[in-house]
GROMACS .gro file of C-alpha atoms in nm:
model
  191
    1MET     CA    1  -2.413   0.045   5.043
    2SER     CA    2  -2.309   0.298   5.260
    3LEU     CA    3  -2.353   0.720   5.188
    4ALA     CA    4  -1.968   0.728   5.137
    5ASP     CA    5  -1.977   0.447   4.846
    6ALA     CA    6  -2.245   0.611   4.686
    7TRP     CA    7  -2.088   0.956   4.698
    8ALA     CA    8  -1.764   0.805   4.550
    9ARG     CA    9  -1.965   0.617   4.279
   10GLY     CA   10  -2.134   0.936   4.185
   11ARG     CA   11  -1.798   1.140   4.152
   12ARG     CA   12  -1.685   0.865   3.936
   13THR     CA   13  -1.984   0.915   3.705
   14SER     CA   14  -1.954   1.276   3.706
   15PHE     CA   15  -1.586   1.243   3.616
   16GLY     CA   16  -1.659   0.984   3.341
   17ILE     CA   17  -1.934   1.217   3.186
   18ALA     CA   18  -1.716   1.514   3.210
   19LEU     CA   19  -1.438   1.325   3.022
   20VAL     CA   20  -1.678   1.221   2.765
   21LEU     CA   21  -1.777   1.584   2.711
   22ALA     CA   22  -1.405   1.720   2.706
   23SER     CA   23  -1.304   1.469   2.433
   24SER     CA   24  -1.604   1.544   2.214
   25VAL     CA   25  -1.523   1.898   2.249
   26LEU     CA   26  -1.155   1.822   2.138
   27LEU     CA   27  -1.251   1.580   1.861
   28ALA     CA   28  -1.500   1.831   1.719
   29GLY     CA   29  -1.249   2.016   1.523
   30CYS     CA   30  -1.125   1.708   1.354
   31GLN     CA   31  -1.212   1.709   0.974
   32VAL     CA   32  -1.301   1.344   0.870
   33ARG     CA   33  -1.394   1.262   0.495
   34PRO     CA   34  -1.407   0.985   0.282
   35LEU     CA   35  -1.100   0.914   0.094
   36TYR     CA   36  -1.261   0.819  -0.231
   37GLY     CA   37  -1.518   1.112  -0.181
   38GLN     CA   38  -1.554   1.438  -0.395
   39LEU     CA   39  -1.243   1.666  -0.391
   40PRO     CA   40  -1.365   2.025  -0.282
   41THR     CA   41  -1.280   2.306  -0.488
   42PRO     CA   42  -1.182   2.661  -0.395
   43ALA     CA   43  -1.524   2.773  -0.500
   44GLY     CA   44  -1.659   2.526  -0.259
   45MET     CA   45  -1.819   2.273  -0.502
   46ALA     CA   46  -1.723   1.940  -0.554
   47GLY     CA   47  -1.480   1.881  -0.787
   48GLU     CA   48  -1.280   1.558  -0.939
   49THR     CA   49  -1.311   1.240  -0.731
   50VAL     CA   50  -1.008   1.079  -0.611
   51GLN     CA   51  -1.107   0.772  -0.787
   52GLY     CA   52  -1.119   0.970  -1.134
   53GLU     CA   53  -0.790   1.120  -1.045
   54LEU     CA   54  -0.643   0.754  -0.970
   55ALA     CA   55  -0.786   0.623  -1.313
   56ALA     CA   56  -0.621   0.906  -1.519
   57ILE     CA   57  -0.271   0.757  -1.397
   58GLU     CA   58  -0.085   0.572  -1.677
   59ILE     CA   59   0.169   0.323  -1.564
   60GLU     CA   60   0.497   0.308  -1.745
   61LYS     CA   61   0.681  -0.021  -1.773
   62ILE     CA   62   0.827  -0.120  -1.432
   63ASP     CA   63   1.224  -0.113  -1.444
   64THR     CA   64   1.391  -0.375  -1.233
   65VAL     CA   65   1.742  -0.335  -1.045
   66ASN     CA   66   1.819  -0.735  -1.076
   67GLU     CA   67   1.684  -0.911  -1.365
   68MET     CA   68   1.681  -1.231  -1.214
   69ARG     CA   69   1.327  -1.367  -1.299
   70LEU     CA   70   1.107  -1.081  -1.203
   71SER     CA   71   0.880  -1.085  -1.472
   72ASP     CA   72   0.602  -1.277  -1.267
   73ALA     CA   73   0.647  -1.020  -0.982
   74ARG     CA   74   0.645  -0.725  -1.222
   75ARG     CA   75   0.345  -0.839  -1.401
   76VAL     CA   76   0.143  -0.877  -1.086
   77LEU     CA   77   0.251  -0.546  -0.942
   78TYR     CA   78   0.149  -0.401  -1.277
   79ASN     CA   79  -0.192  -0.573  -1.287
   80GLU     CA   80  -0.279  -0.512  -0.908
   81LEU     CA   81  -0.213  -0.131  -0.976
   82THR     CA   82  -0.393  -0.111  -1.303
   83PHE     CA   83  -0.712  -0.268  -1.143
   84GLY     CA   84  -0.666  -0.059  -0.817
   85PHE     CA   85  -0.657   0.258  -1.018
   86GLU     CA   86  -0.935   0.196  -1.274
   87ARG     CA   87  -1.151  -0.060  -1.081
   88GLY     CA   88  -1.236  -0.240  -1.390
   89GLY     CA   89  -1.412   0.054  -1.529
   90TYR     CA   90  -1.353   0.302  -1.857
   91ALA     CA   91  -1.005   0.464  -1.803
   92PRO     CA   92  -1.038   0.832  -1.883
   93ALA     CA   93  -0.766   1.025  -2.069
   94LYS     CA   94  -0.420   1.001  -1.887
   95LYS     CA   95  -0.301   1.303  -1.692
   96TYR     CA   96  -0.041   1.152  -1.482
   97ARG     CA   97   0.239   0.924  -1.544
   98LEU     CA   98   0.372   0.672  -1.256
   99ARG     CA   99   0.742   0.529  -1.297
  100MET     CA  100   0.859   0.238  -1.074
  101VAL     CA  101   1.173   0.082  -0.993
  102MET     CA  102   1.161  -0.243  -0.817
  103ASN     CA  103   1.406  -0.496  -0.643
  104ILE     CA  104   1.348  -0.810  -0.474
  105GLY     CA  105   1.596  -0.970  -0.247
  106VAL     CA  106   1.588  -1.326  -0.082
  107SER     CA  107   1.725  -1.405   0.232
  108GLU     CA  108   1.769  -1.723   0.454
  109VAL     CA  109   1.584  -1.702   0.769
  110GLY     CA  110   1.592  -2.066   0.914
  111VAL     CA  111   1.854  -2.332   0.879
  112GLU     CA  112   1.754  -2.706   0.961
  113ARG     CA  113   1.916  -2.850   1.254
  114LEU     CA  114   2.242  -3.080   1.157
  115ALA     CA  115   2.177  -3.053   0.803
  116ASP     CA  116   2.305  -2.688   0.751
  117VAL     CA  117   2.054  -2.624   0.481
  118PRO     CA  118   1.809  -2.347   0.483
  119SER     CA  119   1.446  -2.431   0.586
  120ALA     CA  120   1.291  -2.109   0.532
  121TYR     CA  121   1.345  -1.790   0.319
  122SER     CA  122   1.236  -1.405   0.309
  123THR     CA  123   1.155  -1.241  -0.008
  124THR     CA  124   1.166  -0.848   0.028
  125MET     CA  125   1.041  -0.638  -0.245
  126ASN     CA  126   1.169  -0.269  -0.244
  127VAL     CA  127   0.969  -0.020  -0.520
  128SER     CA  128   1.058   0.335  -0.556
  129PHE     CA  129   0.790   0.529  -0.758
  130VAL     CA  130   0.751   0.876  -0.915
  131LEU     CA  131   0.425   1.037  -0.993
  132SER     CA  132   0.450   1.296  -1.245
  133ASP     CA  133   0.214   1.529  -1.468
  134ALA     CA  134   0.210   1.396  -1.805
  135ALA     CA  135   0.151   1.739  -1.956
  136ASP     CA  136   0.482   1.896  -1.853
  137ASN     CA  137   0.678   1.590  -1.668
  138ARG     CA  138   0.647   1.774  -1.367
  139THR     CA  139   0.718   1.551  -1.052
  140LEU     CA  140   0.414   1.547  -0.817
  141MET     CA  141   0.504   1.289  -0.557
  142THR     CA  142   0.777   1.030  -0.499
  143GLY     CA  143   0.771   0.751  -0.258
  144LYS     CA  144   0.909   0.395  -0.168
  145SER     CA  145   0.721   0.111  -0.046
  146PHE     CA  146   0.839  -0.230   0.043
  147ALA     CA  147   0.693  -0.571   0.146
  148THR     CA  148   0.837  -0.902   0.288
  149ALA     CA  149   0.708  -1.249   0.246
  150SER     CA  150   0.835  -1.546   0.373
  151TYR     CA  151   0.828  -1.931   0.233
  152ASP     CA  152   0.939  -2.275   0.358
  153PHE     CA  153   1.213  -2.457   0.168
  154SER     CA  154   1.164  -2.825   0.086
  155SER     CA  155   1.339  -3.103  -0.067
  156GLN     CA  156   1.133  -3.084  -0.382
  157ARG     CA  157   1.250  -2.834  -0.650
  158PHE     CA  158   0.937  -2.750  -0.811
  159ALA     CA  159   0.791  -2.691  -0.463
  160ASN     CA  160   1.050  -2.439  -0.399
  161LEU     CA  161   1.017  -2.262  -0.723
  162ARG     CA  162   0.633  -2.203  -0.676
  163ALA     CA  163   0.678  -2.113  -0.311
  164ARG     CA  164   0.914  -1.853  -0.402
  165ARG     CA  165   0.697  -1.710  -0.686
  166ASP     CA  166   0.385  -1.729  -0.460
  167ALA     CA  167   0.600  -1.512  -0.198
  168GLU     CA  168   0.682  -1.261  -0.450
  169GLU     CA  169   0.334  -1.227  -0.588
  170ARG     CA  170   0.196  -1.167  -0.226
  171ALA     CA  171   0.447  -0.903  -0.179
  172ALA     CA  172   0.367  -0.771  -0.497
  173LYS     CA  173   0.021  -0.722  -0.386
  174ILE     CA  174   0.105  -0.576  -0.073
  175VAL     CA  175   0.300  -0.324  -0.231
  176ALA     CA  176   0.041  -0.223  -0.488
  177GLU     CA  177  -0.199  -0.164  -0.216
  178ASP     CA  178   0.034   0.065  -0.018
  179VAL     CA  179   0.129   0.267  -0.329
  180GLN     CA  180  -0.248   0.294  -0.430
  181ALA     CA  181  -0.316   0.422  -0.097
  182ARG     CA  182  -0.043   0.669  -0.073
  183ILE     CA  183  -0.091   0.802  -0.409
  184ALA     CA  184  -0.498   0.840  -0.332
  185GLY     CA  185  -0.397   1.001  -0.018
  186TYR     CA  186  -0.178   1.274  -0.223
  187PHE     CA  187  -0.498   1.331  -0.439
  188ALA     CA  188  -0.738   1.377  -0.152
  189THR     CA  189  -0.504   1.635   0.043
  190ARG     CA  190  -0.345   1.838  -0.236
  191LYS     CA  191  -0.621   2.082  -0.300
   0.00000   0.00000   0.00000
């Protein structure tokens, strides 16, 4: 190794170290805290937990835009949110109310060649939600969430019904996770 190569290698190492130090200085101002940790209060002491706030949400009956066999998807969405909020534990007194409106659409995404029949479908679930204070009915947060799940179409009728139901349930689980995460984020950042 020549002297010029050693000098260039030393410069690259010095530049790398300087880059790491500069990025650590820039990132030192970032606040990272656990989502489900204690919420700070103005006095600096730990207050309510995000999980405790989530458990205090009452989920109202889910309304639907189109009433075409949505009871299974509605049930899955309700159950997933209930478990996600309460985590199977003791539910405290309800301080918040969550209202949701759900819509499910189905579209063809593939067509069999020479038969002109669909070979695959895509199910899209759209949910609009409103989180409000149970005491004074004041709106705290609004939002929309959606999920898409696809399924194959076959010549068997029962298999098609089951595949559609499974796709709706997968979409409902994804929407429930998204709604829970967004509401948890609201509780973590509102104070």
